PDB file of C-alpha atoms in Angstrom:
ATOM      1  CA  UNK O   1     109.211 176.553 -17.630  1.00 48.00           C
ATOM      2  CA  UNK O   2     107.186 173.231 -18.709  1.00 51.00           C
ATOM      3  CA  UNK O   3     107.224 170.979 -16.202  1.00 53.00           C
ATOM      4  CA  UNK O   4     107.822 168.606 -18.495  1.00 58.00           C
ATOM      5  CA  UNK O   5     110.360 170.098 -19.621  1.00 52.00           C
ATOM      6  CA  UNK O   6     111.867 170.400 -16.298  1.00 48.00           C
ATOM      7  CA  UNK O   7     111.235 166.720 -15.469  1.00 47.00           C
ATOM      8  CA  UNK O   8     113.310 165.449 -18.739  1.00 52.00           C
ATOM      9  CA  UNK O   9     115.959 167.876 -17.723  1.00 56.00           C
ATOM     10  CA  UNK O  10     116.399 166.512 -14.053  1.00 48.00           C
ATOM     11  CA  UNK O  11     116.529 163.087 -15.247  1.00 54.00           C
ATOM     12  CA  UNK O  12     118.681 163.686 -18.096  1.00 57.00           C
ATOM     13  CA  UNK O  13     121.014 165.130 -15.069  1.00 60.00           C
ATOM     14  CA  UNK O  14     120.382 162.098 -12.727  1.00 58.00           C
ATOM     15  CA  UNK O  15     121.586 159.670 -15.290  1.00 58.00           C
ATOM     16  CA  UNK O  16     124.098 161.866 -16.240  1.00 61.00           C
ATOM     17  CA  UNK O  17     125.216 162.013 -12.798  1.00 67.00           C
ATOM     18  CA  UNK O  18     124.710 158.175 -12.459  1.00 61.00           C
ATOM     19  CA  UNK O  19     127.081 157.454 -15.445  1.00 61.00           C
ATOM     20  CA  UNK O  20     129.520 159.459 -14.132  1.00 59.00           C
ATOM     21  CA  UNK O  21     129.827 157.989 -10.743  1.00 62.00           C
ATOM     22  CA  UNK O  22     129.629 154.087 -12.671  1.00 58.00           C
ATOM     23  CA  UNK O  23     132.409 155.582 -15.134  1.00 60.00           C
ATOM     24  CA  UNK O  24     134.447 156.803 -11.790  1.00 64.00           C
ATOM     25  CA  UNK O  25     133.644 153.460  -9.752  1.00 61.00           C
ATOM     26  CA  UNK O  26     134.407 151.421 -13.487  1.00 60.00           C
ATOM     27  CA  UNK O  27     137.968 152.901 -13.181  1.00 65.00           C
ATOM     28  CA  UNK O  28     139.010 153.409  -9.544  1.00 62.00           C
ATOM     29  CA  UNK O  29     138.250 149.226  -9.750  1.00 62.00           C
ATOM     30  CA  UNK O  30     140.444 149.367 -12.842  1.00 63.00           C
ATOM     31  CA  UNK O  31     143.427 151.564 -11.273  1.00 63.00           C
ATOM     32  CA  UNK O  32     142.980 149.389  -8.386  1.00 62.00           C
ATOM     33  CA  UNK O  33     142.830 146.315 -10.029  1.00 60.00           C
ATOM     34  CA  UNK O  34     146.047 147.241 -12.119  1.00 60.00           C
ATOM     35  CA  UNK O  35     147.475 148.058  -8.755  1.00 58.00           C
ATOM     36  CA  UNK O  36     146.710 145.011  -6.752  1.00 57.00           C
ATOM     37  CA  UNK O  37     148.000 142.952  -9.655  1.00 60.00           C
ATOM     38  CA  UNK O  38     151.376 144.626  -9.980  1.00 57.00           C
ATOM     39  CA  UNK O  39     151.566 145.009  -5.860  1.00 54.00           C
ATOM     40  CA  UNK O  40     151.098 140.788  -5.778  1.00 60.00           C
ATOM     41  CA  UNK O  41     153.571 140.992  -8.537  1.00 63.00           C
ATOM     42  CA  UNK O  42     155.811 142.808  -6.549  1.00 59.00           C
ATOM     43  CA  UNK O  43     155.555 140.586  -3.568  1.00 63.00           C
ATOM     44  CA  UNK O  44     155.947 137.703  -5.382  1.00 67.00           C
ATOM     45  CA  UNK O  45     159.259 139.308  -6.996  1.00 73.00           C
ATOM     46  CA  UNK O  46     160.256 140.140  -3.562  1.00 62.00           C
ATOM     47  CA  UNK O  47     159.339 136.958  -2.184  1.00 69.00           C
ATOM     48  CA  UNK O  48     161.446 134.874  -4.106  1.00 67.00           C
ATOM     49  CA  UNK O  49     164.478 137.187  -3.854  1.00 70.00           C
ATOM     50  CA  UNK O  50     163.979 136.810  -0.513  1.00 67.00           C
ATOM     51  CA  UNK O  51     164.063 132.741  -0.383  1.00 65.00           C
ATOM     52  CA  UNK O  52     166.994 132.911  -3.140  1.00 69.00           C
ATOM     53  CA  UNK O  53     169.082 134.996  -0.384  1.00 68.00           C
ATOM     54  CA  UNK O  54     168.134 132.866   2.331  1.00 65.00           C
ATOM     55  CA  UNK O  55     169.390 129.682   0.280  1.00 66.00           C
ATOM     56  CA  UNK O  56     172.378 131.571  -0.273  1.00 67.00           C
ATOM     57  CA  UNK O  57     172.930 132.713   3.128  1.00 63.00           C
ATOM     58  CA  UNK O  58     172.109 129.257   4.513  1.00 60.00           C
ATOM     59  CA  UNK O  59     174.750 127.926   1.694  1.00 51.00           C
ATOM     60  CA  UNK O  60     177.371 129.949   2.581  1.00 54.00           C
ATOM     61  CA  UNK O  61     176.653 129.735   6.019  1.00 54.00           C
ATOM     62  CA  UNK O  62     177.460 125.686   6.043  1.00 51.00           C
ATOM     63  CA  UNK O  63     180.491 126.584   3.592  1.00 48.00           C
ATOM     64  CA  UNK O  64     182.085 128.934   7.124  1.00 50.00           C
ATOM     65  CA  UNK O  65     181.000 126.083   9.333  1.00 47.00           C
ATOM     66  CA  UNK O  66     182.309 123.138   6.900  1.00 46.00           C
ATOM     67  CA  UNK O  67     185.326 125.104   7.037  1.00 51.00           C
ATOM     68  CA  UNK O  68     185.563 125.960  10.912  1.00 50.00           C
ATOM     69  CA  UNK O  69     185.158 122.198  11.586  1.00 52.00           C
ATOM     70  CA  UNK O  70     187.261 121.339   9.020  1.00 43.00           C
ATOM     71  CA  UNK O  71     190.120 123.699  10.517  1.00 53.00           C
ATOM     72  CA  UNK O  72     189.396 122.396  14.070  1.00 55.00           C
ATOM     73  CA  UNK O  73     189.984 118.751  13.222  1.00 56.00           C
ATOM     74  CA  UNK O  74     192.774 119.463  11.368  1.00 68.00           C
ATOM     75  CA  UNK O  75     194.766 121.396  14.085  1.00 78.00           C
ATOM     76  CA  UNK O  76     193.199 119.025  17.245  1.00 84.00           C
ATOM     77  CA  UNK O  77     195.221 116.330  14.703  1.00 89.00           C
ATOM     78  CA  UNK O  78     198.328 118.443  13.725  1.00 90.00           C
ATOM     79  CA  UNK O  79     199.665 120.668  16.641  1.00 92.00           C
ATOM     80  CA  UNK O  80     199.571 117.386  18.484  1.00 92.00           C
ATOM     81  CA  UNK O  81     201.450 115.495  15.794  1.00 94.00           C
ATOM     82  CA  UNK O  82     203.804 118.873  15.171  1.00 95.00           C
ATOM     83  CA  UNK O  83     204.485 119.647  19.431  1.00 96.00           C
ATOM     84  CA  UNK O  84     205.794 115.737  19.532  1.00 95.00           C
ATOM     85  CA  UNK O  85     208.024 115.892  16.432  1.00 95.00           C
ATOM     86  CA  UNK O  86     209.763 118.798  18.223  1.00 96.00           C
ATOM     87  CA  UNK O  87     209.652 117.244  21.100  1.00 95.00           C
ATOM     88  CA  UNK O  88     211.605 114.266  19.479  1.00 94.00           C
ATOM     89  CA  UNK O  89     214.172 116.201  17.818  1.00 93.00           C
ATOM     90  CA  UNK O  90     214.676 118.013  20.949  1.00 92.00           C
ATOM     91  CA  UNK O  91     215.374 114.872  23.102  1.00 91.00           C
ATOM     92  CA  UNK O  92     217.695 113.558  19.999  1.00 90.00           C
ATOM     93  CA  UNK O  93     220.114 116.474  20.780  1.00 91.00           C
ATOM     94  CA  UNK O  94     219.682 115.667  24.867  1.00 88.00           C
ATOM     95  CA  UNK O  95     222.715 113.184  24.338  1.00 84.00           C
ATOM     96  CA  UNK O  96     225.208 116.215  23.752  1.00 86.00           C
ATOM     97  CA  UNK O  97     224.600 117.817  26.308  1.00 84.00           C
ATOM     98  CA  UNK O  98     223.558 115.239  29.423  1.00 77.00           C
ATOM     99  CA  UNK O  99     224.682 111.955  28.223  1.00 66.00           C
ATOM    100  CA  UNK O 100     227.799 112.564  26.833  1.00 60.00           C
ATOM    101  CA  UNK O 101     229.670 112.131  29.870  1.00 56.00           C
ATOM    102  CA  UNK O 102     227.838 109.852  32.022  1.00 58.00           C
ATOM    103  CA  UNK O 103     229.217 106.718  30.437  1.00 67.00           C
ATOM    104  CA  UNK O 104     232.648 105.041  30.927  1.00 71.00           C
ATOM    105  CA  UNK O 105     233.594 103.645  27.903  1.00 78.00           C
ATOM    106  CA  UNK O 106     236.548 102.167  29.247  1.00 78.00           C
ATOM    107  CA  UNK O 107     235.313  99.731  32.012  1.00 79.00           C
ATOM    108  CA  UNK O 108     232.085  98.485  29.643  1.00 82.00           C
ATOM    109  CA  UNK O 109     232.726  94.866  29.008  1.00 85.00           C
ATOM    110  CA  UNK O 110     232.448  93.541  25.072  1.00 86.00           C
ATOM    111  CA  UNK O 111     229.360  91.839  25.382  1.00 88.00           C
ATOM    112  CA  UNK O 112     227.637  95.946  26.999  1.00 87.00           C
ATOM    113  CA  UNK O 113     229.187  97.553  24.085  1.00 84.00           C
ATOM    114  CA  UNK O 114     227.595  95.666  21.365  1.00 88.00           C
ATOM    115  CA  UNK O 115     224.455  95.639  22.613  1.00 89.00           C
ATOM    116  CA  UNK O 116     224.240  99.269  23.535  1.00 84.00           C
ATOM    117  CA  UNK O 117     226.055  99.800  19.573  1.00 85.00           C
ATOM    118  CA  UNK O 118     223.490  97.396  18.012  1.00 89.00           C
ATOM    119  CA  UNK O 119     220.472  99.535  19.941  1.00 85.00           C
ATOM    120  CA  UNK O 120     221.869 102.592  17.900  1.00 80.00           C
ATOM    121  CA  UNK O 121     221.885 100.678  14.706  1.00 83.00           C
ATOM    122  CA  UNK O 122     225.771 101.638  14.179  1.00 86.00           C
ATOM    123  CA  UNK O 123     226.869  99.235  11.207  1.00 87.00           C
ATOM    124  CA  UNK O 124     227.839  95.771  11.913  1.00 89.00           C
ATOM    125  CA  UNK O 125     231.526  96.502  10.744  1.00 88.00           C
ATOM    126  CA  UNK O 126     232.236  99.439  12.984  1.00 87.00           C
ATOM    127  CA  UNK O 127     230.720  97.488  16.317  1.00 86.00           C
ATOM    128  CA  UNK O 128     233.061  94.598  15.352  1.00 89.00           C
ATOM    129  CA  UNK O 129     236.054  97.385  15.256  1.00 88.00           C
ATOM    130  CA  UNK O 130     234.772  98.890  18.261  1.00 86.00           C
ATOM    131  CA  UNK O 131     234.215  95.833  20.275  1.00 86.00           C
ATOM    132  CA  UNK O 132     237.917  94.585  19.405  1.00 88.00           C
ATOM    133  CA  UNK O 133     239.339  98.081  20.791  1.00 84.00           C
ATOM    134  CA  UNK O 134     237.578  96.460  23.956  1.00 81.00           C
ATOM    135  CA  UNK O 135     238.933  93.239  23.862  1.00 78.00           C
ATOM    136  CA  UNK O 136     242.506  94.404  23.353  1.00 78.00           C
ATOM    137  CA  UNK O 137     242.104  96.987  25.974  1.00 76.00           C
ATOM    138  CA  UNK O 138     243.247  99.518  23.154  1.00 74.00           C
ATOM    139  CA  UNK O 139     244.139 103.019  24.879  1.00 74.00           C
ATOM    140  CA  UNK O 140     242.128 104.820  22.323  1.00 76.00           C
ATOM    141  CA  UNK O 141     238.754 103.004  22.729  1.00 80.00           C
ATOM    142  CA  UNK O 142     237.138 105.225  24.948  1.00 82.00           C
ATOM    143  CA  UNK O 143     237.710 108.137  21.981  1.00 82.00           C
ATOM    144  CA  UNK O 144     237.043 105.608  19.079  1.00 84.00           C
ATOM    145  CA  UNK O 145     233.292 104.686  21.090  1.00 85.00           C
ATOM    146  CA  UNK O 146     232.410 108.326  21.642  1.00 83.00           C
ATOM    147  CA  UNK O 147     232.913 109.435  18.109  1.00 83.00           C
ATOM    148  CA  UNK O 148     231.567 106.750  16.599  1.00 85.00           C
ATOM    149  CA  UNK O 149     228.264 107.583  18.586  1.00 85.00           C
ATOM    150  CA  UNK O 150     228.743 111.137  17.988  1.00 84.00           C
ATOM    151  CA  UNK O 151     228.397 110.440  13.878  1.00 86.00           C
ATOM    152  CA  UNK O 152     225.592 108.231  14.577  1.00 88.00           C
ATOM    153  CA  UNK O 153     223.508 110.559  17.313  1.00 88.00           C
ATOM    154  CA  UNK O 154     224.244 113.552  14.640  1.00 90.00           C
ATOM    155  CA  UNK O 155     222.602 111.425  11.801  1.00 91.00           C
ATOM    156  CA  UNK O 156     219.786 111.030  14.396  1.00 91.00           C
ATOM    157  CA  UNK O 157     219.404 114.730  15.346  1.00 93.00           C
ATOM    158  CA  UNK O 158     219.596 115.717  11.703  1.00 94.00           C
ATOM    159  CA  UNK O 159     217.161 113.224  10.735  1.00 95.00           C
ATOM    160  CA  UNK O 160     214.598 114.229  13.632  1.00 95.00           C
ATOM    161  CA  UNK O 161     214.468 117.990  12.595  1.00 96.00           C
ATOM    162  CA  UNK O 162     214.490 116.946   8.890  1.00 96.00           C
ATOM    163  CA  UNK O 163     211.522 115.440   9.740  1.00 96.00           C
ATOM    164  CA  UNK O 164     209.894 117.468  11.452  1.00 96.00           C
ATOM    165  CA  UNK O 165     210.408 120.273   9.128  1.00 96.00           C
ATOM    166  CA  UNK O 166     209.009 117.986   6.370  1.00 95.00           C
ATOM    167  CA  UNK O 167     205.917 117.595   8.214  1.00 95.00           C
ATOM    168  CA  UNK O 168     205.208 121.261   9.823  1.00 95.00           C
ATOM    169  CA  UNK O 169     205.649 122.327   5.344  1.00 94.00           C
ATOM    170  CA  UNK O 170     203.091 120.111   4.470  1.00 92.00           C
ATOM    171  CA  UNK O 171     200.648 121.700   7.365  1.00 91.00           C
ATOM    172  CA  UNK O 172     201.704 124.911   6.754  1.00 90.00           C
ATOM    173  CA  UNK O 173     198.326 126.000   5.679  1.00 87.00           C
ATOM    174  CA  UNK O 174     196.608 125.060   8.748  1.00 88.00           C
ATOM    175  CA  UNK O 175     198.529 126.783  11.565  1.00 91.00           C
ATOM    176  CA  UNK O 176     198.318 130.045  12.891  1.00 92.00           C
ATOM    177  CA  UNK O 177     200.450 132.926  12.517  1.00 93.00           C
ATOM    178  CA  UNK O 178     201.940 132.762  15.932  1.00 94.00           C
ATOM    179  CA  UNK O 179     202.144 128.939  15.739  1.00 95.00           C
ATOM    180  CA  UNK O 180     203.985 129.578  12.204  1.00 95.00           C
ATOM    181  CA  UNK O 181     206.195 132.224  13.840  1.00 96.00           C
ATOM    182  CA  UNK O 182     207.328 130.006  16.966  1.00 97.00           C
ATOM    183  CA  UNK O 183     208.147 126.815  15.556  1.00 97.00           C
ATOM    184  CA  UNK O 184     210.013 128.784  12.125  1.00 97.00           C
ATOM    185  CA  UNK O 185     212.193 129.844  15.019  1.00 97.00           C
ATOM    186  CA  UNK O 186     212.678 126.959  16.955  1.00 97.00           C
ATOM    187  CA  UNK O 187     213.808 125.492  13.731  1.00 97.00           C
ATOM    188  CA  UNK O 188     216.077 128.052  13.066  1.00 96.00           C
ATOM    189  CA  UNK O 189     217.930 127.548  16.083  1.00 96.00           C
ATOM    190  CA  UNK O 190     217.754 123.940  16.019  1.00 96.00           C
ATOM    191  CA  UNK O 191     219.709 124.126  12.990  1.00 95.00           C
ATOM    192  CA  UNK O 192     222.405 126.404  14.505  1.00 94.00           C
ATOM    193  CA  UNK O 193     222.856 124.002  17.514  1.00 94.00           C
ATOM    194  CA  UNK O 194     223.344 121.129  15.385  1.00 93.00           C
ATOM    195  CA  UNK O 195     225.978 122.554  12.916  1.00 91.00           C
ATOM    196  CA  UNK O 196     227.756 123.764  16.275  1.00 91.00           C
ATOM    197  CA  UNK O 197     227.724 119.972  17.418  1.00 89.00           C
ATOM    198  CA  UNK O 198     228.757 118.732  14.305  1.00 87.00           C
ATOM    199  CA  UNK O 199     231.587 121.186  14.317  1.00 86.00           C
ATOM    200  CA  UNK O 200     232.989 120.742  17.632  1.00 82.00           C
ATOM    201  CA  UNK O 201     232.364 116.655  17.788  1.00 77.00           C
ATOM    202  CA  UNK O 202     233.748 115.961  14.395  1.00 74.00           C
ATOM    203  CA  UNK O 203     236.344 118.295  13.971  1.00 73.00           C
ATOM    204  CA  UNK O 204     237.876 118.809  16.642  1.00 66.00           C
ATOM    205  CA  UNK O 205     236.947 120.697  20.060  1.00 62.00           C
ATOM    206  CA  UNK O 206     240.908 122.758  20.099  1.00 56.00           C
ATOM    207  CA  UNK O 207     240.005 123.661  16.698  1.00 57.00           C
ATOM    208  CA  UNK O 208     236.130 124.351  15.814  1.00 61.00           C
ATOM    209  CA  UNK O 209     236.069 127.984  17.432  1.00 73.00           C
ATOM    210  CA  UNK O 210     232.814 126.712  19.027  1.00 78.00           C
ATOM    211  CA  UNK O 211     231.757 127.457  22.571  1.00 84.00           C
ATOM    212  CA  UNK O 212     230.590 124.324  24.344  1.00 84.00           C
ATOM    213  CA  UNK O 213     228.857 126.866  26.867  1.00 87.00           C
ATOM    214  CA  UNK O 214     226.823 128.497  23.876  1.00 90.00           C
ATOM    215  CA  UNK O 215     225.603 125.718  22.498  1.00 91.00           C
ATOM    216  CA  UNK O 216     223.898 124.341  26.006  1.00 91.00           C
ATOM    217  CA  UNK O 217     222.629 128.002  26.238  1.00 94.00           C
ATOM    218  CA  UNK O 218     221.346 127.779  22.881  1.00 94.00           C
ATOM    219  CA  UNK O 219     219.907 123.856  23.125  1.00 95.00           C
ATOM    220  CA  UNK O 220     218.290 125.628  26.569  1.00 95.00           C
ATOM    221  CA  UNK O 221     216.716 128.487  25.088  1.00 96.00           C
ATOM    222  CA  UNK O 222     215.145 126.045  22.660  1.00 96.00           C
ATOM    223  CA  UNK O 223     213.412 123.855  25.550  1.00 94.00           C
ATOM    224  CA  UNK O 224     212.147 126.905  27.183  1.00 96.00           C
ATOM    225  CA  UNK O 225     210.595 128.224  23.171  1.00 97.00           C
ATOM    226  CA  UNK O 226     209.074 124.480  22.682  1.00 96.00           C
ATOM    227  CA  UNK O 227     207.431 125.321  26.057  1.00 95.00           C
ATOM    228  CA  UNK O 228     206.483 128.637  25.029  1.00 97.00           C
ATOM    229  CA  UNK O 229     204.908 126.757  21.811  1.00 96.00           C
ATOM    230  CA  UNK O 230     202.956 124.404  24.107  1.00 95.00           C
ATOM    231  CA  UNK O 231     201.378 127.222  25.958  1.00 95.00           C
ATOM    232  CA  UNK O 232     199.995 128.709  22.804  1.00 95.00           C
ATOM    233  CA  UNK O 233     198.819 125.251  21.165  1.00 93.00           C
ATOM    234  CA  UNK O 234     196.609 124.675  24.238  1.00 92.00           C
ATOM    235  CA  UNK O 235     195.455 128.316  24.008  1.00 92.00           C
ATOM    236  CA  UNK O 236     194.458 127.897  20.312  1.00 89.00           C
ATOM    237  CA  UNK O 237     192.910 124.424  20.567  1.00 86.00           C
ATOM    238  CA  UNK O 238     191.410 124.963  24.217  1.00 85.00           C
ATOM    239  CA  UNK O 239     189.995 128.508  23.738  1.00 81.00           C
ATOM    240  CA  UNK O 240     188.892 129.873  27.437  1.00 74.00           C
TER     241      UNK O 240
END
């Protein structure tokens, strides 16, 4: 063979050669290029999905912990409000059952009466009847005193669970279950001891078919269930 010949050939295969390695190198930069560009793309994609979560996260996030502190100053404000309005109507119904006979109504002088009758806010009319029963040493004015306190301290108990009731509805939403639970039935039974007192006060003891004794049992099984509730307010707002 010429060695010309056999020189053109070897070049002609070097440069072949050489244009296919630039033509390989021209596209691996290409593919990689291409790559790069949609991997960055990708990143950045994945990037901001990741800071749109964490806003979201860190949104909801204060939402749960707007609404825990809003929950915890709205109980540290209404169990204490709700335990004393209990309390209250509790202590109205006391009267029935360890004041009721502790006063003698028949050795109180005029001037005792009508203050003790103007402290209960009985009408001005009915402490000027009373307070003549006094002063003309009437036989019935012991009786006539006790039930005309007996209308007024029933007024009082009704009007102390009214409202309290009135006020645990509009909380409603706030309390627990067990708080719901305990006070629904210390209201229930509240109820039940007061129609009992107004039964056997203002009709008639001989004639009510009401049990003194069950009532007091009653009136004491709702002390010991407004204890009960205490126990689990300071539980719930005092977590150990």
């Amino acid at each position: 063979m010429d060695n010309s010949l056999l020189v053109n050939t070897l070049r002609s295969s070097s440069l072949a050669t050489l244009l296919v390695f630039f033509l390989l190198w021209l596209c691996k930069k290409k593919i990689i290029g291409w790559f790069e560009k949609d991997v960055s793309k990708d990143i950045e994609r994945y990037k901001h999905e990741l800071d749109t979560k964490k806003e979201l996260i860190k949104h909801d996030l204060s939402v749960e912990i707007s609404k825990v502190r809003y929950h915890s100053e709205s109980i540290q404000e209404i169990y204490p409000e709700l335990y004393q309005s209990l309390v209250i109507s509790e202590g109205s119904m006391s009267y029935f059952f360890y004041s009721y006979y502790s006063q003698d109504w028949n050795s109180i002088s005029e001037s005792e009466l009508e203050k003790v009758l103007k402290s209960k806010e009985i009408q001005e009319a009915e402490i000027e009847r009373l307070v003549s029963l006094v002063k003309t040493q009437s036989s019935d004015r012991s009786n006539e005193i006790k039930q005309a306190l007996n209308v007024k301290y029933l007024y009082d108990v009704e009007e102390t669970i009214t409202k309290s009731k009135n006020y645990f509805l509009l909380k409603r939403l706030f309390v627990s279950s067990n708080i719901e639970r305990q006070v629904s039935a210390i209201y229930k039974k509240k109820w039940s001891v007061w129609a009992g007192l107004e039964t056997w006060y203002l009709f008639g003891k001989s004639t009510s078919g009401v049990k003194f004794s069950d009532l007091k049992k009653e009136y004491n099984e709702i002390s010991e269930m407004v204890r009960e509730l205490e126990e689990i307010m300071k539980n719930e707002l005092f977590p150990s």
